[in-house]
Each structure stands twice: as C-alpha cells, then as structure tokens.
Short mmCIF file of C-alpha atoms in Angstrom, two decimals:
data_model
loop_
_atom_site.label_atom_id
_atom_site.label_comp_id
_atom_site.label_asym_id
_atom_site.label_seq_id
_atom_site.Cartn_x
_atom_site.Cartn_y
_atom_site.Cartn_z
CA UNK A 1 9.28 -10.59 24.64
CA UNK A 2 5.54 -9.97 24.15
CA UNK A 3 5.06 -12.60 21.42
CA UNK A 4 3.29 -15.18 23.59
CA UNK A 5 1.24 -12.54 25.41
CA UNK A 6 0.18 -10.91 22.13
CA UNK A 7 -0.81 -14.27 20.64
CA UNK A 8 -2.87 -15.04 23.74
CA UNK A 9 -4.55 -11.63 23.53
CA UNK A 10 -5.43 -12.16 19.84
CA UNK A 11 -6.83 -15.67 20.56
CA UNK A 12 -8.96 -14.35 23.44
CA UNK A 13 -10.17 -11.37 21.42
CA UNK A 14 -11.08 -13.65 18.50
CA UNK A 15 -12.99 -16.00 20.77
CA UNK A 16 -14.93 -13.17 22.42
CA UNK A 17 -15.69 -11.40 19.13
CA UNK A 18 -16.66 -14.56 17.24
CA UNK A 19 -19.03 -15.50 20.10
CA UNK A 20 -20.86 -12.23 19.37
CA UNK A 21 -20.87 -12.75 15.59
CA UNK A 22 -18.15 -10.14 15.07
CA UNK A 23 -14.98 -10.32 12.98
CA UNK A 24 -11.39 -9.73 14.06
CA UNK A 25 -8.84 -7.94 11.90
CA UNK A 26 -5.24 -7.74 13.11
CA UNK A 27 -2.60 -5.43 11.63
CA UNK A 28 0.93 -6.85 11.65
CA UNK A 29 4.37 -5.55 10.77
CA UNK A 30 5.92 -6.73 7.52
CA UNK A 31 8.54 -9.49 7.59
CA UNK A 32 10.00 -11.97 5.16
CA UNK A 33 10.93 -14.73 7.62
CA UNK A 34 10.34 -15.88 11.17
CA UNK A 35 10.73 -14.40 13.64
CA UNK A 36 11.50 -11.09 11.88
CA UNK A 37 14.38 -8.64 12.01
CA UNK A 38 13.32 -6.25 14.79
CA UNK A 39 11.13 -6.20 17.91
CA UNK A 40 7.81 -5.32 16.23
CA UNK A 41 7.61 -8.30 13.85
CA UNK A 42 9.25 -10.62 16.37
CA UNK A 43 6.33 -9.99 18.74
CA UNK A 44 3.86 -11.27 16.14
CA UNK A 45 3.38 -14.97 15.40
CA UNK A 46 1.74 -14.73 12.00
CA UNK A 47 0.81 -18.40 11.86
CA UNK A 48 -0.96 -18.33 15.24
CA UNK A 49 -2.66 -15.00 14.46
CA UNK A 50 -3.78 -16.27 11.05
CA UNK A 51 -5.43 -19.30 12.67
CA UNK A 52 -7.86 -17.14 14.67
CA UNK A 53 -8.14 -13.75 12.94
CA UNK A 54 -10.58 -13.20 10.08
CA UNK A 55 -8.20 -10.80 8.34
CA UNK A 56 -4.51 -10.16 8.79
CA UNK A 57 -3.52 -6.77 7.42
CA UNK A 58 0.18 -6.69 6.65
CA UNK A 59 1.77 -3.25 6.81
CA UNK A 60 3.75 -3.45 3.56
CA UNK A 61 4.87 0.14 3.87
CA UNK A 62 7.56 1.99 5.82
CA UNK A 63 10.32 0.18 3.92
CA UNK A 64 11.90 3.61 4.34
CA UNK A 65 10.42 5.64 7.19
CA UNK A 66 10.47 9.14 8.63
CA UNK A 67 13.79 8.69 10.49
CA UNK A 68 15.59 6.47 7.97
CA UNK A 69 17.59 7.48 4.96
CA UNK A 70 15.45 8.59 2.03
CA UNK A 71 14.12 5.75 -0.07
CA UNK A 72 11.00 3.99 -1.33
CA UNK A 73 8.03 3.82 1.01
CA UNK A 74 7.06 0.39 -0.29
CA UNK A 75 9.52 -1.29 -2.64
CA UNK A 76 7.55 -3.65 -4.87
CA UNK A 77 10.20 -6.39 -4.68
CA UNK A 78 10.08 -6.27 -0.87
CA UNK A 79 6.26 -6.28 -0.93
CA UNK A 80 6.38 -9.37 -3.12
CA UNK A 81 8.78 -11.09 -0.69
CA UNK A 82 6.58 -10.18 2.31
CA UNK A 83 3.40 -11.47 0.65
CA UNK A 84 5.14 -14.66 -0.53
CA UNK A 85 6.23 -15.33 3.05
CA UNK A 86 2.78 -14.46 4.39
CA UNK A 87 1.23 -17.12 2.15
CA UNK A 88 3.35 -19.73 3.96
CA UNK A 89 1.96 -18.61 7.34
CA UNK A 90 -1.59 -17.38 6.74
CA UNK A 91 -4.44 -18.57 4.51
CA UNK A 92 -4.23 -16.41 1.36
CA UNK A 93 -7.88 -15.30 1.54
CA UNK A 94 -7.24 -13.82 5.02
CA UNK A 95 -4.24 -11.74 3.90
CA UNK A 96 -4.78 -8.04 3.29
CA UNK A 97 -1.80 -6.22 1.77
CA UNK A 98 -1.19 -2.69 3.02
CA UNK A 99 -0.83 -0.15 0.22
CA UNK A 100 0.51 3.32 1.06
CA UNK A 101 -0.97 6.50 -0.37
CA UNK A 102 1.70 8.80 1.06
CA UNK A 103 5.37 9.68 0.93
CA UNK A 104 8.07 11.57 2.76
CA UNK A 105 10.02 14.75 2.11
CA UNK A 106 13.41 14.04 3.71
CA UNK A 107 16.10 16.42 4.84
CA UNK A 108 18.90 14.09 5.87
CA UNK A 109 17.29 11.40 7.98
CA UNK A 110 14.20 13.38 8.92
CA UNK A 111 11.14 12.88 6.75
CA UNK A 112 7.89 14.81 6.78
CA UNK A 113 4.66 13.07 5.71
CA UNK A 114 3.28 14.18 2.36
CA UNK A 115 0.65 13.00 -0.07
CA UNK A 116 0.70 12.98 -3.87
CA UNK A 117 -0.76 16.47 -4.32
CA UNK A 118 1.90 17.93 -2.03
CA UNK A 119 4.67 16.02 -3.80
CA UNK A 120 3.49 17.32 -7.18
CA UNK A 121 3.25 20.87 -5.85
CA UNK A 122 6.85 20.69 -4.58
CA UNK A 123 8.12 19.23 -7.85
CA UNK A 124 6.37 22.01 -9.77
CA UNK A 125 7.46 24.78 -7.38
CA UNK A 126 11.14 23.77 -7.58
CA UNK A 127 11.09 22.56 -11.20
CA UNK A 128 12.30 19.17 -9.98
CA UNK A 129 12.07 16.38 -12.54
CA UNK A 130 10.33 13.30 -11.20
CA UNK A 131 12.49 10.20 -11.45
CA UNK A 132 11.36 6.56 -11.55
CA UNK A 133 13.19 3.87 -9.63
CA UNK A 134 12.47 0.67 -11.55
CA UNK A 135 13.81 -1.66 -8.87
CA UNK A 136 11.30 -0.44 -6.27
CA UNK A 137 8.63 0.78 -8.73
CA UNK A 138 8.60 4.15 -6.96
CA UNK A 139 8.76 7.82 -8.01
CA UNK A 140 11.13 10.27 -6.37
CA UNK A 141 12.81 13.65 -6.88
CA UNK A 142 15.19 16.06 -5.24
CA UNK A 143 15.03 19.81 -4.79
CA UNK A 144 16.83 22.55 -2.90
CA UNK A 145 15.07 25.03 -0.64
CA UNK A 146 17.02 27.65 1.31
CA UNK A 147 20.27 25.83 0.39
CA UNK A 148 18.96 22.60 1.92
CA UNK A 149 18.73 19.43 -0.16
CA UNK A 150 15.38 17.61 0.06
CA UNK A 151 14.70 14.12 -1.25
CA UNK A 152 11.09 13.12 -1.84
CA UNK A 153 9.84 9.57 -2.33
CA UNK A 154 6.09 9.13 -2.74
CA UNK A 155 3.40 6.98 -4.30
CA UNK A 156 1.60 7.65 -7.54
CA UNK A 157 -0.72 5.78 -9.89
CA UNK A 158 2.07 3.65 -11.39
CA UNK A 159 3.61 2.71 -8.04
CA UNK A 160 0.24 1.82 -6.51
CA UNK A 161 -0.64 -0.20 -9.61
CA UNK A 162 2.60 -2.19 -9.21
CA UNK A 163 1.63 -3.06 -5.64
CA UNK A 164 -1.93 -3.97 -6.66
CA UNK A 165 -0.45 -6.37 -9.21
CA UNK A 166 1.41 -8.11 -6.35
CA UNK A 167 -1.88 -8.65 -4.53
CA UNK A 168 -3.60 -9.94 -7.67
CA UNK A 169 -0.72 -12.26 -8.61
CA UNK A 170 -0.71 -13.81 -5.14
CA UNK A 171 -4.46 -14.39 -4.93
CA UNK A 172 -4.80 -12.82 -1.50
CA UNK A 173 -7.92 -11.49 0.21
CA UNK A 174 -7.40 -7.88 -0.81
CA UNK A 175 -5.68 -4.63 0.06
CA UNK A 176 -5.95 -2.04 2.79
CA UNK A 177 -4.99 1.55 2.01
CA UNK A 178 -3.04 3.77 4.37
CA UNK A 179 -2.93 7.53 3.89
CA UNK A 180 -0.77 9.54 6.26
CA UNK A 181 -0.06 13.23 6.38
CA UNK A 182 -1.46 15.55 3.83
CA UNK A 183 -2.58 18.17 6.31
CA UNK A 184 -2.22 21.62 4.80
CA UNK A 185 -0.24 24.07 6.91
#
C-alpha cells in the first residue's frame, strides 16, 4: 500500500539531493517480476526508482532467512533471475548487486547470524564435513550439539565468486557487500 508514497519520497529525495550535487542510492528487496511476491518488494517500483536514483542496490540475499527453513542465503540461480529482471527495469550501470558475507546456524526454523570464521570453527569443533550444494553454489553442513541438530549455510570464497560472476556476466554497475553477525560472545 506504500508503493506510490515510497516512489514519491524517492523522487523528492533525488530532486533535493541532486540540487545539492549529491547522489542517491536506494536499497530494494529482491524480486523476479512485478510487483513481487510479498509486501516489501510490492512497495518498490523498480522502474520509477531507477529513473531517479543514481544507484539501486538490490538485496540479493535472504533467499533463506533467520526464521525460514535452513537453506542457501543467496542461491546463485535466484540471484541470476533477480539481476536479469532488474536489467529490464533499471539501467544496468545503476544496478548494484548485494553480495552476502554471512550465514545462519539454524535449529529448526530459528537461525543465528554467523560469519565464515564462525562457520569454520563450528565445522572443526564438531568434525562436520562441509558440503557443497551445486544448484545454489553454496556451502553447508550439519552438526549435533547437546542432542540438537544444527544446519549451517554460509558463504565462502567459491560461493561469493559465483555471485561475482553473475554481476560480471550481466554488465551491471557493481556489487555491495553485506556482512551481518559475527559478534563474538
């Protein structure tokens, strides 16, 4: 319901910022079609935003999120679909593809933010072999702690490289990195 209001806000912000010689970058939820599949993307008119923003940063992460079932953070096939759709709505040079540098340690449908070093420490501590999911280009593993099954999906060099290849193949403006979690207890 905020789609028109958000578009108006972005247009007014762009006008005010550009009048002062400033740039406007807008982060948007990922989607593969208009209007999108849930409220967040539906509230964002990519074509209208792309006409006035200097950069549109697409959050191509949270394919699986902290309260979903365990799975890839950023499936490369989904990222490719999102960027392909974005190119139909936004000038390619204005598109910035979000690349995650984090993962989740899930127990059921509750995930805790982790980063690569934490994922590797858990895999080592529990002697959990790291698996590779070719369809999503993502690493993952499972372990048991106190009789509780944990499933960890995270990003590593190979998974990030796969996402960087999507950006390069699509000739977009660049990438924006997101790192969540990682705080040591």
